[in-house]
PDB file of C-alpha atoms in Angstrom:
ATOM      1  CA  MET A   1     -69.260  40.273  16.242  1.00 76.00           C
ATOM      2  CA  ARG A   2     -64.884  40.302  15.348  1.00 82.00           C
ATOM      3  CA  ASN A   3     -63.785  43.337  12.460  1.00 85.00           C
ATOM      4  CA  GLU A   4     -61.570  40.932  11.440  1.00 84.00           C
ATOM      5  CA  GLU A   5     -65.113  38.972  10.503  1.00 89.00           C
ATOM      6  CA  TRP A   6     -67.118  42.988   9.979  1.00 91.00           C
ATOM      7  CA  ASN A   7     -63.810  43.335   7.268  1.00 88.00           C
ATOM      8  CA  ALA A   8     -64.322  39.709   5.886  1.00 87.00           C
ATOM      9  CA  ILE A   9     -67.884  40.700   4.877  1.00 90.00           C
ATOM     10  CA  ILE A  10     -67.412  44.888   3.495  1.00 88.00           C
ATOM     11  CA  HIS A  11     -64.433  42.339   0.959  1.00 86.00           C
ATOM     12  CA  CYS A  12     -66.290  39.848  -0.048  1.00 84.00           C
ATOM     13  CA  ASP A  13     -63.001  37.248   1.265  1.00 80.00           C
ATOM     14  CA  SER A  14     -64.131  33.607   0.004  1.00 75.00           C
ATOM     15  CA  SER A  15     -60.991  32.915   1.544  1.00 70.00           C
ATOM     16  CA  TYR A  16     -63.076  33.852   5.312  1.00 79.00           C
ATOM     17  CA  ASP A  17     -65.182  30.710   3.857  1.00 78.00           C
ATOM     18  CA  GLY A  18     -66.647  27.910   5.728  1.00 75.00           C
ATOM     19  CA  GLN A  19     -64.689  29.737   8.679  1.00 78.00           C
ATOM     20  CA  PHE A  20     -68.447  31.302   9.512  1.00 88.00           C
ATOM     21  CA  PHE A  21     -71.980  32.352   8.335  1.00 92.00           C
ATOM     22  CA  TYR A  22     -73.580  35.858   8.254  1.00 94.00           C
ATOM     23  CA  ALA A  23     -77.104  36.475   8.820  1.00 94.00           C
ATOM     24  CA  VAL A  24     -78.969  40.075   7.884  1.00 94.00           C
ATOM     25  CA  ARG A  25     -81.790  40.444  10.687  1.00 93.00           C
ATOM     26  CA  THR A  26     -83.112  42.923   8.031  1.00 93.00           C
ATOM     27  CA  THR A  27     -83.057  40.366   5.092  1.00 93.00           C
ATOM     28  CA  GLY A  28     -83.973  36.568   6.931  1.00 94.00           C
ATOM     29  CA  ILE A  29     -80.949  35.474   4.481  1.00 94.00           C
ATOM     30  CA  VAL A  30     -77.284  33.943   5.477  1.00 94.00           C
ATOM     31  CA  CYS A  31     -74.575  33.431   2.992  1.00 92.00           C
ATOM     32  CA  ARG A  32     -71.117  32.925   2.491  1.00 89.00           C
ATOM     33  CA  PRO A  33     -68.104  35.848   2.948  1.00 88.00           C
ATOM     34  CA  SER A  34     -67.485  35.812  -0.543  1.00 84.00           C
ATOM     35  CA  CYS A  35     -71.652  36.395  -1.095  1.00 87.00           C
ATOM     36  CA  GLN A  36     -71.474  39.632  -4.079  1.00 83.00           C
ATOM     37  CA  SER A  37     -74.321  40.914  -2.483  1.00 84.00           C
ATOM     38  CA  LYS A  38     -74.480  44.634  -1.669  1.00 85.00           C
ATOM     39  CA  SER A  39     -72.573  45.030   2.041  1.00 85.00           C
ATOM     40  CA  PRO A  40     -75.267  45.501   5.070  1.00 90.00           C
ATOM     41  CA  LYS A  41     -74.711  47.002   7.769  1.00 92.00           C
ATOM     42  CA  ARG A  42     -72.812  46.341  10.527  1.00 91.00           C
ATOM     43  CA  ASP A  43     -75.634  46.604  13.474  1.00 92.00           C
ATOM     44  CA  HIS A  44     -77.782  44.674  11.025  1.00 93.00           C
ATOM     45  CA  VAL A  45     -75.915  41.294  11.187  1.00 94.00           C
ATOM     46  CA  ILE A  46     -74.842  38.519  12.769  1.00 94.00           C
ATOM     47  CA  VAL A  47     -72.327  35.864  12.445  1.00 93.00           C
ATOM     48  CA  PHE A  48     -72.415  32.156  13.164  1.00 92.00           C
ATOM     49  CA  ARG A  49     -69.725  29.690  13.323  1.00 87.00           C
ATOM     50  CA  THR A  50     -72.313  26.994  11.482  1.00 87.00           C
ATOM     51  CA  MET A  51     -74.954  27.196   8.029  1.00 86.00           C
ATOM     52  CA  ASP A  52     -77.610  24.807  10.977  1.00 87.00           C
ATOM     53  CA  ALA A  53     -77.517  27.015  13.221  1.00 90.00           C
ATOM     54  CA  ALA A  54     -78.027  29.916  10.969  1.00 91.00           C
ATOM     55  CA  VAL A  55     -80.982  28.114   9.995  1.00 91.00           C
ATOM     56  CA  GLY A  56     -81.598  26.756  13.269  1.00 92.00           C
ATOM     57  CA  ALA A  57     -81.698  30.265  14.566  1.00 93.00           C
ATOM     58  CA  GLY A  58     -84.875  31.154  11.838  1.00 93.00           C
ATOM     59  CA  PHE A  59     -82.367  32.048   8.912  1.00 94.00           C
ATOM     60  CA  ARG A  60     -82.641  30.927   5.405  1.00 92.00           C
ATOM     61  CA  ALA A  61     -79.888  30.671   3.001  1.00 91.00           C
ATOM     62  CA  CYS A  62     -79.024  33.209   0.143  1.00 90.00           C
ATOM     63  CA  LYS A  63     -79.991  32.211  -3.188  1.00 87.00           C
ATOM     64  CA  ARG A  64     -76.922  33.886  -4.830  1.00 84.00           C
ATOM     65  CA  CYS A  65     -73.652  32.011  -2.710  1.00 84.00           C
ATOM     66  CA  ARG A  66     -75.418  29.388  -2.543  1.00 83.00           C
ATOM     67  CA  PRO A  67     -74.059  29.167   1.966  1.00 85.00           C
ATOM     68  CA  ASP A  68     -76.506  26.154   1.930  1.00 82.00           C
ATOM     69  CA  GLN A  69     -74.785  23.887  -0.533  1.00 76.00           C
ATOM     70  CA  ALA A  70     -70.749  22.489  -0.134  1.00 65.00           C
ATOM     71  CA  ARG A  71     -68.423  23.306  -3.463  1.00 62.00           C
ATOM     72  CA  TRP A  72     -66.307  21.239  -4.739  1.00 61.00           C
ATOM     73  CA  PRO A  73     -62.979  21.765  -3.923  1.00 76.00           C
ATOM     74  CA  ALA A  74     -62.133  22.298  -7.339  1.00 81.00           C
ATOM     75  CA  GLU A  75     -65.200  24.776  -7.374  1.00 82.00           C
ATOM     76  CA  GLU A  76     -63.742  26.399  -4.700  1.00 84.00           C
ATOM     77  CA  LEU A  77     -60.594  26.442  -6.337  1.00 88.00           C
ATOM     78  CA  VAL A  78     -61.615  27.847  -9.413  1.00 90.00           C
ATOM     79  CA  HIS A  79     -63.411  30.956  -7.788  1.00 90.00           C
ATOM     80  CA  GLN A  80     -61.301  31.898  -5.383  1.00 90.00           C
ATOM     81  CA  THR A  81     -58.172  32.447  -8.140  1.00 93.00           C
ATOM     82  CA  GLN A  82     -61.604  34.685 -10.246  1.00 92.00           C
ATOM     83  CA  THR A  83     -62.392  36.466  -7.362  1.00 92.00           C
ATOM     84  CA  TYR A  84     -58.734  37.399  -6.685  1.00 94.00           C
ATOM     85  CA  MET A  85     -57.729  38.096 -10.309  1.00 95.00           C
ATOM     86  CA  LYS A  86     -60.568  40.252 -10.358  1.00 93.00           C
ATOM     87  CA  ASP A  87     -59.700  41.758  -6.658  1.00 93.00           C
ATOM     88  CA  HIS A  88     -56.337  42.445  -8.062  1.00 95.00           C
ATOM     89  CA  ARG A  89     -56.928  42.826 -11.964  1.00 92.00           C
ATOM     90  CA  SER A  90     -54.639  46.282 -11.835  1.00 93.00           C
ATOM     91  CA  GLU A  91     -51.742  44.606 -10.471  1.00 93.00           C
ATOM     92  CA  PRO A  92     -48.983  42.599 -12.153  1.00 91.00           C
ATOM     93  CA  LEU A  93     -50.163  39.051 -11.829  1.00 94.00           C
ATOM     94  CA  THR A  94     -48.479  35.879 -12.935  1.00 95.00           C
ATOM     95  CA  LEU A  95     -49.780  32.704 -12.272  1.00 95.00           C
ATOM     96  CA  GLY A  96     -47.040  32.207  -9.007  1.00 94.00           C
ATOM     97  CA  ARG A  97     -48.023  34.774  -7.371  1.00 95.00           C
ATOM     98  CA  ILE A  98     -51.511  34.109  -8.022  1.00 95.00           C
ATOM     99  CA  ALA A  99     -50.878  30.761  -6.821  1.00 91.00           C
ATOM    100  CA  GLU A 100     -48.295  31.869  -4.011  1.00 91.00           C
ATOM    101  CA  ALA A 101     -51.725  34.226  -2.771  1.00 90.00           C
ATOM    102  CA  LEU A 102     -53.666  30.740  -2.868  1.00 87.00           C
ATOM    103  CA  HIS A 103     -51.394  28.555  -0.918  1.00 83.00           C
ATOM    104  CA  ILE A 104     -50.991  26.649  -3.754  1.00 84.00           C
ATOM    105  CA  SER A 105     -48.550  25.303  -7.001  1.00 87.00           C
ATOM    106  CA  PRO A 106     -48.737  26.520 -10.380  1.00 91.00           C
ATOM    107  CA  TYR A 107     -49.341  23.761 -11.929  1.00 91.00           C
ATOM    108  CA  HIS A 108     -52.499  22.376  -9.457  1.00 89.00           C
ATOM    109  CA  LEU A 109     -54.141  25.639 -10.084  1.00 91.00           C
ATOM    110  CA  HIS A 110     -53.036  26.283 -13.506  1.00 94.00           C
ATOM    111  CA  ARG A 111     -54.244  22.610 -14.296  1.00 91.00           C
ATOM    112  CA  VAL A 112     -57.264  22.449 -12.708  1.00 89.00           C
ATOM    113  CA  PHE A 113     -58.689  26.039 -13.490  1.00 91.00           C
ATOM    114  CA  LYS A 114     -59.221  24.580 -17.211  1.00 91.00           C
ATOM    115  CA  ARG A 115     -60.493  21.914 -16.370  1.00 87.00           C
ATOM    116  CA  VAL A 116     -62.903  23.260 -14.659  1.00 84.00           C
ATOM    117  CA  THR A 117     -63.266  26.612 -17.499  1.00 87.00           C
ATOM    118  CA  GLY A 118     -61.004  25.588 -20.178  1.00 89.00           C
ATOM    119  CA  LEU A 119     -59.223  28.690 -19.737  1.00 91.00           C
ATOM    120  CA  THR A 120     -55.560  29.030 -18.310  1.00 95.00           C
ATOM    121  CA  PRO A 121     -55.328  31.485 -15.723  1.00 96.00           C
ATOM    122  CA  MET A 122     -53.692  34.048 -17.661  1.00 96.00           C
ATOM    123  CA  ALA A 123     -56.122  33.501 -20.189  1.00 95.00           C
ATOM    124  CA  TYR A 124     -59.600  34.031 -18.066  1.00 94.00           C
ATOM    125  CA  LEU A 125     -57.613  37.385 -17.093  1.00 96.00           C
ATOM    126  CA  VAL A 126     -56.848  39.003 -19.542  1.00 95.00           C
ATOM    127  CA  LYS A 127     -60.361  38.036 -21.075  1.00 94.00           C
ATOM    128  CA  HIS A 128     -61.634  39.987 -18.028  1.00 94.00           C
ATOM    129  CA  ARG A 129     -58.777  42.453 -18.280  1.00 95.00           C
ATOM    130  CA  LEU A 130     -60.894  43.182 -22.257  1.00 95.00           C
ATOM    131  CA  THR A 131     -64.321  42.864 -20.130  1.00 94.00           C
ATOM    132  CA  VAL A 132     -64.061  45.396 -18.223  1.00 95.00           C
ATOM    133  CA  ALA A 133     -61.753  47.582 -20.180  1.00 95.00           C
ATOM    134  CA  GLN A 134     -64.858  47.366 -22.764  1.00 95.00           C
ATOM    135  CA  GLN A 135     -66.859  49.063 -20.144  1.00 94.00           C
ATOM    136  CA  LEU A 136     -64.004  52.247 -19.023  1.00 95.00           C
ATOM    137  CA  LEU A 137     -63.873  52.307 -22.819  1.00 95.00           C
ATOM    138  CA  THR A 138     -67.615  52.982 -23.146  1.00 94.00           C
ATOM    139  CA  ASP A 139     -69.200  54.345 -19.830  1.00 94.00           C
ATOM    140  CA  THR A 140     -65.568  56.736 -19.141  1.00 93.00           C
ATOM    141  CA  GLU A 141     -63.471  59.603 -20.642  1.00 93.00           C
ATOM    142  CA  LEU A 142     -60.473  58.316 -19.296  1.00 94.00           C
ATOM    143  CA  THR A 143     -57.490  58.122 -21.918  1.00 94.00           C
ATOM    144  CA  MET A 144     -56.418  55.065 -23.213  1.00 94.00           C
ATOM    145  CA  THR A 145     -52.602  55.128 -21.763  1.00 94.00           C
ATOM    146  CA  ASP A 146     -55.733  54.809 -18.037  1.00 95.00           C
ATOM    147  CA  VAL A 147     -57.826  52.378 -19.089  1.00 95.00           C
ATOM    148  CA  GLY A 148     -54.765  49.975 -20.162  1.00 95.00           C
ATOM    149  CA  ALA A 149     -53.419  51.107 -16.011  1.00 95.00           C
ATOM    150  CA  THR A 150     -56.631  50.751 -14.653  1.00 95.00           C
ATOM    151  CA  VAL A 151     -57.405  46.937 -16.220  1.00 95.00           C
ATOM    152  CA  GLY A 152     -53.755  45.741 -15.869  1.00 94.00           C
ATOM    153  CA  PHE A 153     -51.676  46.464 -18.906  1.00 94.00           C
ATOM    154  CA  THR A 154     -48.334  47.338 -18.140  1.00 89.00           C
ATOM    155  CA  SER A 155     -47.815  49.404 -21.065  1.00 91.00           C
ATOM    156  CA  SER A 156     -50.907  51.912 -23.470  1.00 91.00           C
ATOM    157  CA  ALA A 157     -49.136  49.498 -26.555  1.00 94.00           C
ATOM    158  CA  HIS A 158     -50.031  45.698 -24.758  1.00 95.00           C
ATOM    159  CA  PHE A 159     -53.074  47.558 -24.157  1.00 95.00           C
ATOM    160  CA  SER A 160     -53.625  47.951 -27.528  1.00 95.00           C
ATOM    161  CA  THR A 161     -52.054  45.130 -29.399  1.00 96.00           C
ATOM    162  CA  VAL A 162     -53.867  42.413 -26.689  1.00 95.00           C
ATOM    163  CA  PHE A 163     -56.851  44.207 -27.398  1.00 96.00           C
ATOM    164  CA  ARG A 164     -56.907  44.847 -31.535  1.00 96.00           C
ATOM    165  CA  LYS A 165     -55.622  40.736 -31.640  1.00 95.00           C
ATOM    166  CA  GLU A 166     -59.188  39.832 -29.233  1.00 94.00           C
ATOM    167  CA  PHE A 167     -61.057  42.382 -30.678  1.00 94.00           C
ATOM    168  CA  GLY A 168     -59.778  43.554 -34.531  1.00 95.00           C
ATOM    169  CA  GLN A 169     -59.789  46.749 -34.388  1.00 95.00           C
ATOM    170  CA  SER A 170     -57.581  49.263 -31.462  1.00 95.00           C
ATOM    171  CA  PRO A 171     -59.489  50.715 -28.102  1.00 95.00           C
ATOM    172  CA  THR A 172     -59.418  54.138 -29.966  1.00 94.00           C
ATOM    173  CA  ALA A 173     -61.950  52.424 -33.411  1.00 94.00           C
ATOM    174  CA  TYR A 174     -64.073  50.644 -30.173  1.00 95.00           C
ATOM    175  CA  ARG A 175     -64.391  53.326 -28.890  1.00 94.00           C
ATOM    176  CA  ARG A 176     -65.311  56.046 -31.741  1.00 92.00           C
ATOM    177  CA  GLN A 177     -68.186  53.395 -32.572  1.00 91.00           C
ATOM    178  CA  ARG A 178     -69.596  53.058 -29.841  1.00 86.00           C
ATOM    179  CA  GLN A 179     -70.329  57.079 -29.356  1.00 85.00           C
ATOM    180  CA  VAL A 180     -71.419  56.508 -33.122  1.00 82.00           C
ATOM    181  CA  SER A 181     -73.657  53.604 -32.277  1.00 76.00           C
ATOM    182  CA  ASP A 182     -74.459  55.502 -28.626  1.00 70.00           C
ATOM    183  CA  ALA A 183     -75.968  59.032 -30.678  1.00 68.00           C
ATOM    184  CA  ASP A 184     -77.186  56.740 -33.500  1.00 69.00           C
ATOM    185  CA  VAL A 185     -80.183  55.180 -30.901  1.00 67.00           C
ATOM    186  CA  ALA A 186     -80.242  58.230 -29.401  1.00 65.00           C
ATOM    187  CA  GLN A 187     -81.084  60.334 -32.461  1.00 67.00           C
ATOM    188  CA  GLY A 188     -83.997  57.387 -33.482  1.00 63.00           C
ATOM    189  CA  GLY A 189     -84.807  57.322 -30.179  1.00 52.00           C
ATOM    190  CA  GLY A 190     -86.496  61.104 -30.581  1.00 47.00           C
ATOM    191  CA  ARG A 191     -88.032  59.815 -33.891  1.00 46.00           C
ATOM    192  CA  ILE A 192     -91.110  59.761 -34.358  1.00 44.00           C
ATOM    193  CA  THR A 193     -92.706  58.029 -37.395  1.00 42.00           C
ATOM    194  CA  ASN A 194     -96.490  57.419 -38.345  1.00 43.00           C
ATOM    195  CA  GLY A 195     -97.983  53.974 -38.702  1.00 41.00           C
ATOM    196  CA  ALA A 196     -98.843  54.824 -42.461  1.00 36.00           C
TER     197      ALA A 196
END
């Protein structure tokens, strides 16, 4: 296995899908390079040029990435776009930059993505950033500025405005509400009631 292939596997690089498949000796499963499963140990991996070759060697298809099923071109484009946006969410992304990275025209990317998902690529990116922000607000002590920067907002004011528009409250209020809710759960979990 070449270093290029190993890097594609550990980085779940969808641009290598279809160029090769990898199987893991210890599990008996074959995957696409983009599979989001836990990275295997390098010395357990065997690379195949075709899915048929992997199956012929006794491996079975992963149920997560479905290497035995062809993706429709539109679905594959959406998958690659989503993966790229997730991997680069902290960067200043534009439709043009995403399209350039995927070697496709911005117009075509916008049209296909919206047809398949119901959202424009940029609306999807904002929703993804906000979902990650919610997790960071709940699970970390990062400042609002750091949370906003981590998920790709250029300023804390912009982050706060977009967050408030989506959830009806500021990031600070959201964090406070989650902390109160978690504290109530913790207190309630330790309470003993007598069923009388």
